[in-house]
């Protein structure tokens, strides 16, 4: 089914894990009364999920050097608000076991209860730094903001995106859209970069922060600037 960090759970850490072949990889529920992240997930691959690789609901998550790959609907669903910090993550959805109608990445700040009433839950922060968000669909990024308001703060900082959105507008900085990430072999789940990838040396040193190594343990900067995504071409 899924790994479920239920409401109020806190201070969880997942590092160097491979999670695959389920319905939902990791489900992070509502944040409890803690100033620390519900989950810090690093150097981890989540793949081949019938519904979603990663789902968070009104939570606080930090993710670094992770791959969220093929799923029947969402690779990453950040639902019902929350606060999120994703750096050097590769989100690549090339699901082949049926038609996928959803975007790989979805941000949302509301929900509808059983009586049909809408409730706003603030998305206080959704930061993606030096990430790749790509896939087989035409639109792989959905910004699902409640029409009547609510906080909906997002920032895509030096990311490679598959989208029809205007990446020169508010919430986007130094982004590239609809250019080939040149993954090594999506059929065999190898999301490392090949020579010629638009993601090479396209990242920002400030977005890298204190991440010294990539998911394979190689130096994070090998060239003029860091590569986008979880892998650094050596």
Tab-separated table of C-alpha atoms in Angstrom:
chain	number	residue	atom	x	y	z
A	1	UNK	CA	0.000	0.000	0.000
A	2	UNK	CA	2.202	2.800	1.288
A	3	UNK	CA	4.568	4.054	3.942
A	4	UNK	CA	2.320	6.355	5.951
A	5	UNK	CA	3.615	8.968	8.377
A	6	UNK	CA	0.294	9.700	10.047
A	7	UNK	CA	-0.928	13.005	11.504
A	8	UNK	CA	1.331	14.350	14.248
A	9	UNK	CA	4.292	12.171	13.329
A	10	UNK	CA	7.538	14.174	13.329
A	11	UNK	CA	11.328	14.091	12.973
A	12	UNK	CA	11.293	11.233	10.464
A	13	UNK	CA	14.361	10.597	8.289
A	14	UNK	CA	14.660	8.509	5.125
A	15	UNK	CA	18.152	8.322	3.599
A	16	UNK	CA	19.575	6.142	0.816
A	17	UNK	CA	16.394	4.125	0.312
A	18	UNK	CA	14.791	2.542	-2.738
A	19	UNK	CA	11.006	2.358	-2.452
A	20	UNK	CA	9.127	0.745	-5.320
A	21	UNK	CA	6.208	-1.338	-6.577
A	22	UNK	CA	3.345	-0.114	-4.410
A	23	UNK	CA	0.289	2.126	-4.552
A	24	UNK	CA	1.784	5.203	-2.863
A	25	UNK	CA	5.471	5.332	-1.998
A	26	UNK	CA	5.454	7.718	0.971
A	27	UNK	CA	2.386	9.508	2.381
A	28	UNK	CA	3.218	12.343	4.784
A	29	UNK	CA	0.205	13.527	6.752
A	30	UNK	CA	-0.607	16.745	8.605
A	31	UNK	CA	2.158	18.362	10.638
A	32	UNK	CA	1.949	18.193	14.413
A	33	UNK	CA	3.102	20.880	16.840
A	34	UNK	CA	6.759	20.795	15.806
A	35	UNK	CA	9.083	23.342	14.233
A	36	UNK	CA	11.098	20.517	12.681
A	37	UNK	CA	10.214	18.798	9.399
A	38	UNK	CA	7.803	15.901	9.540
A	39	UNK	CA	10.159	14.220	7.083
A	40	UNK	CA	13.659	14.799	5.789
A	41	UNK	CA	14.210	12.546	2.785
A	42	UNK	CA	17.590	12.359	1.057
A	43	UNK	CA	19.391	10.266	-1.580
A	44	UNK	CA	16.274	8.196	-2.168
A	45	UNK	CA	14.539	6.720	-5.234
A	46	UNK	CA	10.767	6.162	-5.271
A	47	UNK	CA	9.444	4.511	-8.409
A	48	UNK	CA	6.743	2.375	-10.041
A	49	UNK	CA	3.723	3.347	-7.959
A	50	UNK	CA	0.202	2.775	-9.244
A	51	UNK	CA	-1.049	6.074	-7.754
A	52	UNK	CA	1.763	8.368	-6.566
A	53	UNK	CA	5.405	8.279	-5.557
A	54	UNK	CA	5.167	10.988	-2.916
A	55	UNK	CA	2.106	12.567	-1.275
A	56	UNK	CA	2.184	15.212	1.446
A	57	UNK	CA	-0.837	16.858	3.071
A	58	UNK	CA	-0.425	20.092	5.036
A	59	UNK	CA	2.985	18.948	6.148
A	60	UNK	CA	6.611	20.125	6.391
A	61	UNK	CA	9.066	18.198	4.209
A	62	UNK	CA	12.666	18.663	3.119
A	63	UNK	CA	13.933	16.598	0.181
A	64	UNK	CA	17.442	16.505	-1.296
A	65	UNK	CA	19.028	14.370	-4.023
A	66	UNK	CA	15.883	12.321	-4.566
A	67	UNK	CA	14.292	10.723	-7.624
A	68	UNK	CA	10.488	10.588	-7.755
A	69	UNK	CA	9.793	8.706	-10.937
A	70	UNK	CA	7.072	6.685	-12.633
A	71	UNK	CA	3.561	6.604	-11.184
A	72	UNK	CA	0.046	6.114	-12.532
A	73	UNK	CA	-1.017	9.624	-11.521
A	74	UNK	CA	1.409	11.853	-9.589
A	75	UNK	CA	5.119	11.718	-9.000
A	76	UNK	CA	4.843	14.416	-6.322
A	77	UNK	CA	1.514	15.640	-4.894
A	78	UNK	CA	1.774	18.445	-2.331
A	79	UNK	CA	-1.811	18.642	-1.205
A	80	UNK	CA	-3.836	20.755	1.249
A	81	UNK	CA	-1.108	23.338	1.845
A	82	UNK	CA	2.037	22.975	3.928
A	83	UNK	CA	5.697	23.917	3.649
A	84	UNK	CA	8.166	22.134	1.360
A	85	UNK	CA	11.800	22.440	0.322
A	86	UNK	CA	12.999	20.285	-2.591
A	87	UNK	CA	16.589	20.663	-3.801
A	88	UNK	CA	18.385	18.713	-6.510
A	89	UNK	CA	15.460	16.368	-7.042
A	90	UNK	CA	14.650	14.615	-10.308
A	91	UNK	CA	10.950	14.157	-10.962
A	92	UNK	CA	10.506	12.149	-14.146
A	93	UNK	CA	7.247	10.384	-14.947
A	94	UNK	CA	7.210	8.093	-17.981
A	95	UNK	CA	4.499	5.701	-16.797
A	96	UNK	CA	3.826	3.028	-19.443
A	97	UNK	CA	1.172	0.839	-17.773
A	98	UNK	CA	-1.793	2.909	-18.937
A	99	UNK	CA	-2.826	6.444	-19.798
A	100	UNK	CA	-1.795	8.998	-17.180
A	101	UNK	CA	-4.157	11.974	-16.947
A	102	UNK	CA	-2.501	13.846	-14.068
A	103	UNK	CA	0.563	16.096	-14.099
A	104	UNK	CA	3.717	14.730	-12.502
A	105	UNK	CA	3.805	17.557	-9.940
A	106	UNK	CA	0.713	19.127	-8.355
A	107	UNK	CA	0.560	21.896	-5.731
A	108	UNK	CA	-2.751	22.539	-3.952
A	109	UNK	CA	-4.053	24.757	-1.104
A	110	UNK	CA	-7.615	23.566	-0.409
A	111	UNK	CA	-9.880	20.558	-0.040
A	112	UNK	CA	-13.559	19.747	-0.377
A	113	UNK	CA	-15.310	18.032	2.521
A	114	UNK	CA	-18.030	15.371	2.330
A	115	UNK	CA	-20.723	18.091	2.426
A	116	UNK	CA	-19.311	19.897	-0.598
A	117	UNK	CA	-17.767	22.746	1.386
A	118	UNK	CA	-14.331	24.043	0.438
A	119	UNK	CA	-11.631	24.650	3.053
A	120	UNK	CA	-8.461	26.655	2.419
A	121	UNK	CA	-5.162	25.326	3.767
A	122	UNK	CA	-2.280	27.716	3.183
A	123	UNK	CA	0.646	26.658	1.058
A	124	UNK	CA	3.137	28.753	2.985
A	125	UNK	CA	6.138	27.616	0.954
A	126	UNK	CA	6.874	25.270	-1.930
A	127	UNK	CA	10.488	25.720	-2.963
A	128	UNK	CA	12.097	23.729	-5.752
A	129	UNK	CA	15.790	24.504	-6.250
A	130	UNK	CA	17.897	22.982	-9.051
A	131	UNK	CA	15.215	20.384	-9.770
A	132	UNK	CA	14.027	18.630	-12.933
A	133	UNK	CA	10.257	18.208	-13.422
A	134	UNK	CA	9.681	16.294	-16.636
A	135	UNK	CA	7.731	13.458	-18.169
A	136	UNK	CA	5.807	12.077	-21.106
A	137	UNK	CA	2.750	14.349	-20.792
A	138	UNK	CA	2.473	17.792	-22.362
A	139	UNK	CA	1.888	19.456	-18.968
A	140	UNK	CA	3.771	18.117	-15.971
A	141	UNK	CA	3.169	20.959	-13.502
A	142	UNK	CA	-0.247	21.885	-12.084
A	143	UNK	CA	-0.611	24.877	-9.761
A	144	UNK	CA	-4.029	24.217	-8.236
A	145	UNK	CA	-4.732	27.392	-6.246
A	146	UNK	CA	-8.148	27.951	-4.707
A	147	UNK	CA	-9.939	30.486	-6.883
A	148	UNK	CA	-11.125	32.652	-3.984
A	149	UNK	CA	-7.741	33.150	-2.363
A	150	UNK	CA	-5.598	31.661	0.350
A	151	UNK	CA	-1.806	31.626	0.614
A	152	UNK	CA	-0.134	29.941	-2.345
A	153	UNK	CA	3.605	30.599	-2.214
A	154	UNK	CA	5.821	28.707	-4.634
A	155	UNK	CA	9.285	29.256	-6.036
A	156	UNK	CA	10.904	27.296	-8.847
A	157	UNK	CA	14.548	28.345	-8.703
A	158	UNK	CA	16.723	27.182	-11.622
A	159	UNK	CA	14.567	24.224	-12.589
A	160	UNK	CA	14.021	22.383	-15.870
A	161	UNK	CA	10.259	22.124	-16.395
A	162	UNK	CA	7.885	20.409	-18.830
A	163	UNK	CA	5.084	22.964	-18.854
A	164	UNK	CA	3.046	25.461	-20.808
A	165	UNK	CA	3.222	27.987	-17.962
A	166	UNK	CA	5.077	31.267	-18.284
A	167	UNK	CA	8.366	30.615	-16.481
A	168	UNK	CA	9.356	34.278	-16.745
A	169	UNK	CA	6.605	35.296	-14.332
A	170	UNK	CA	6.324	35.451	-10.561
A	171	UNK	CA	7.392	32.297	-8.750
A	172	UNK	CA	9.978	31.294	-11.346
A	173	UNK	CA	13.657	32.230	-11.415
A	174	UNK	CA	16.297	31.056	-13.875
A	175	UNK	CA	14.091	28.219	-15.144
A	176	UNK	CA	14.262	26.361	-18.453
A	177	UNK	CA	11.150	24.856	-19.996
A	178	UNK	CA	10.517	22.110	-22.523
A	179	UNK	CA	14.166	21.358	-23.250
A	180	UNK	CA	15.333	17.761	-23.242
A	181	UNK	CA	16.854	16.620	-19.939
A	182	UNK	CA	18.471	13.714	-21.851
A	183	UNK	CA	17.983	11.097	-19.174
A	184	UNK	CA	20.206	8.066	-19.720
A	185	UNK	CA	17.458	5.433	-19.972
A	186	UNK	CA	13.946	6.107	-18.688
A	187	UNK	CA	12.769	2.640	-19.761
A	188	UNK	CA	15.210	1.101	-17.298
A	189	UNK	CA	14.716	3.839	-14.693
A	190	UNK	CA	18.108	5.474	-15.142
A	191	UNK	CA	17.539	9.207	-14.640
A	192	UNK	CA	21.186	10.213	-14.705
A	193	UNK	CA	22.121	12.802	-17.339
A	194	UNK	CA	23.771	12.269	-20.702
A	195	UNK	CA	26.113	14.711	-22.392
A	196	UNK	CA	24.063	17.427	-24.061
A	197	UNK	CA	21.380	17.570	-21.376
A	198	UNK	CA	19.846	21.016	-20.895
A	199	UNK	CA	20.234	20.472	-17.140
A	200	UNK	CA	24.045	20.348	-17.184
A	201	UNK	CA	25.691	23.346	-15.496
A	202	UNK	CA	22.271	25.058	-15.461
A	203	UNK	CA	21.764	25.060	-11.707
A	204	UNK	CA	22.436	27.742	-9.132
A	205	UNK	CA	25.131	27.503	-6.470
A	206	UNK	CA	22.909	29.325	-3.995
A	207	UNK	CA	20.088	26.810	-4.562
A	208	UNK	CA	22.523	23.933	-3.943
A	209	UNK	CA	23.231	25.243	-0.465
A	210	UNK	CA	25.181	22.754	1.640
A	211	UNK	CA	24.614	19.745	-0.641
A	212	UNK	CA	28.179	18.630	-1.351
A	213	UNK	CA	27.477	15.366	-3.204
A	214	UNK	CA	24.910	13.959	-5.619
A	215	UNK	CA	22.773	10.854	-5.130
A	216	UNK	CA	25.685	8.646	-6.274
A	217	UNK	CA	28.146	10.253	-3.862
A	218	UNK	CA	29.931	12.215	-6.586
A	219	UNK	CA	30.968	15.854	-6.095
A	220	UNK	CA	27.935	18.077	-6.554
A	221	UNK	CA	29.717	20.614	-8.758
A	222	UNK	CA	31.669	19.131	-11.671
A	223	UNK	CA	31.965	21.949	-14.185
A	224	UNK	CA	31.012	25.603	-14.227
A	225	UNK	CA	27.910	25.221	-12.052
A	226	UNK	CA	25.831	22.444	-10.473
A	227	UNK	CA	23.644	20.315	-12.711
A	228	UNK	CA	19.911	20.322	-12.121
A	229	UNK	CA	18.430	17.166	-10.647
A	230	UNK	CA	19.714	14.402	-8.395
A	231	UNK	CA	22.665	13.399	-10.587
A	232	UNK	CA	25.806	15.394	-11.411
A	233	UNK	CA	27.454	14.431	-14.686
A	234	UNK	CA	31.118	13.736	-13.932
